[in-house]
DNA sequence: CTGGATCCTCAACGATACTG
DNA sequence: CAGTATCGTTGAGGATCCAG
């Protein structure tokens, strides 16, 4: 499977030959959350053909963006994880993610939220990952049947898949969570309108919305000059 | 021409639907240098089929990343230029470019340097675009038959296509210019080895190499954990 | 000459079935 | 669970042609 080449001695062209292939960016996004098995990736990327996934994983391994490893002793299952070279790409994925989110308003027909997409979105929203030191809070965020956690601890924000243990606040929302992160919907309105449902202290949603904030640039079609 | 979709309500997925198509990133790179005509783009992207270019331009216009305009009064030619939404993508292109450059060593068989690729590379190398205020210098850089200019003025670095007017230094080099920017080749060695030829004060190359510097991360294939 | 449109071919992608 | 195998479909590649 010889990658298509652009024939230019250019960093962007080289990058495009790798990440410009269909599904590759989403595979990398899923792996950016943590090492995953083949079947995890397949489940997190609805619509990807199995041969395409297998081919991409092989190519990305050849490019040293990811490595395969046996999950644990005795297990037959294989996990794929990003190498340092692959991890270098995470800030770029996040920048692209932020740009793409600026063009999003509401889900199109049939669009879903996956665990990795929600983790990536909140990782972007967390920005530099710094919160006030005193805010030690554990959040679980539910969108559909997806659950992720956001932990603020000692001034650091961590985002990961799965519910938080003993959460201080459980936030259940639909795609409108995007508007909350975008600052287009404030916490009070979100609660009143029913856009989010809470289990726990509602004040903790204010902190959440204050720290996890994507300053999407306003997007208006314009003409040149 | 209905774009392939990923079916996920995710910024990265939306971005990938647009910029993940073949040739799109390079078209945007060329336009990031400035507005260009159809034939300029065709010439700067050797190998692109005309129908692909036409199709991409149409899609990118629909997505409001670029706009078409009549070049100047009376002219029949059309120029394509980035909209603000398209320009928001330039820092992302630069980040991707930098990442890709980290995996580059020497040109592969048949790889060429184009005007836009060289401008983009030096724009990345210029980083935040700041130089010492006293360094008012005009450079012309030649690689093959490509000529671009780098102007340092009042602490600002500007990079553009075409030779500089009345340059203080003309730098002629091959692909080894990449090593100079990467800091893997210092100015003195570059001159002695003949990797670069100069017309003007050789000391000005030191300034050039000092300010235009891409801190590529070392790249070594490794295994997981 | 610029700015495409058309046609044909072929490699890559997509869907499904199947296997060690 | 982790992929191959098979086969149909789509989009890219390449050449040519055409209108303003």
mmCIF file of C-alpha atoms (C1' of nucleotides) in Angstrom, chain B residues 38-39 50-51 68 77-78 80, chain C residues 1-7 14:
data_model
loop_
_atom_site.group_PDB
_atom_site.id
_atom_site.type_symbol
_atom_site.label_atom_id
_atom_site.label_comp_id
_atom_site.label_asym_id
_atom_site.label_seq_id
_atom_site.Cartn_x
_atom_site.Cartn_y
_atom_site.Cartn_z
ATOM 1 C CA UNK B 38 -6.023 29.388 -11.229
ATOM 2 C CA UNK B 39 -2.989 29.000 -13.449
ATOM 3 C CA UNK B 50 -7.222 20.314 -13.448
ATOM 4 C CA UNK B 51 -10.572 18.892 -12.514
ATOM 5 C CA UNK B 68 -12.859 34.517 -5.823
ATOM 6 C CA UNK B 77 -8.424 37.007 -14.699
ATOM 7 C CA UNK B 78 -9.795 35.745 -11.439
ATOM 8 C CA UNK B 80 -8.562 33.192 -5.328
ATOM 9 C "C1'" DC C 1 -3.840 32.886 -23.039
ATOM 10 C "C1'" DT C 2 -6.853 31.904 -18.839
ATOM 11 C "C1'" DG C 3 -10.180 29.034 -16.622
ATOM 12 C "C1'" DG C 4 -11.972 25.512 -16.727
ATOM 13 C "C1'" DA C 5 -15.059 20.918 -18.605
ATOM 14 C "C1'" DT C 6 -14.925 16.033 -20.472
ATOM 15 C "C1'" DC C 7 -13.518 11.456 -20.982
ATOM 16 C "C1'" DG C 14 -16.387 0.982 1.224
#
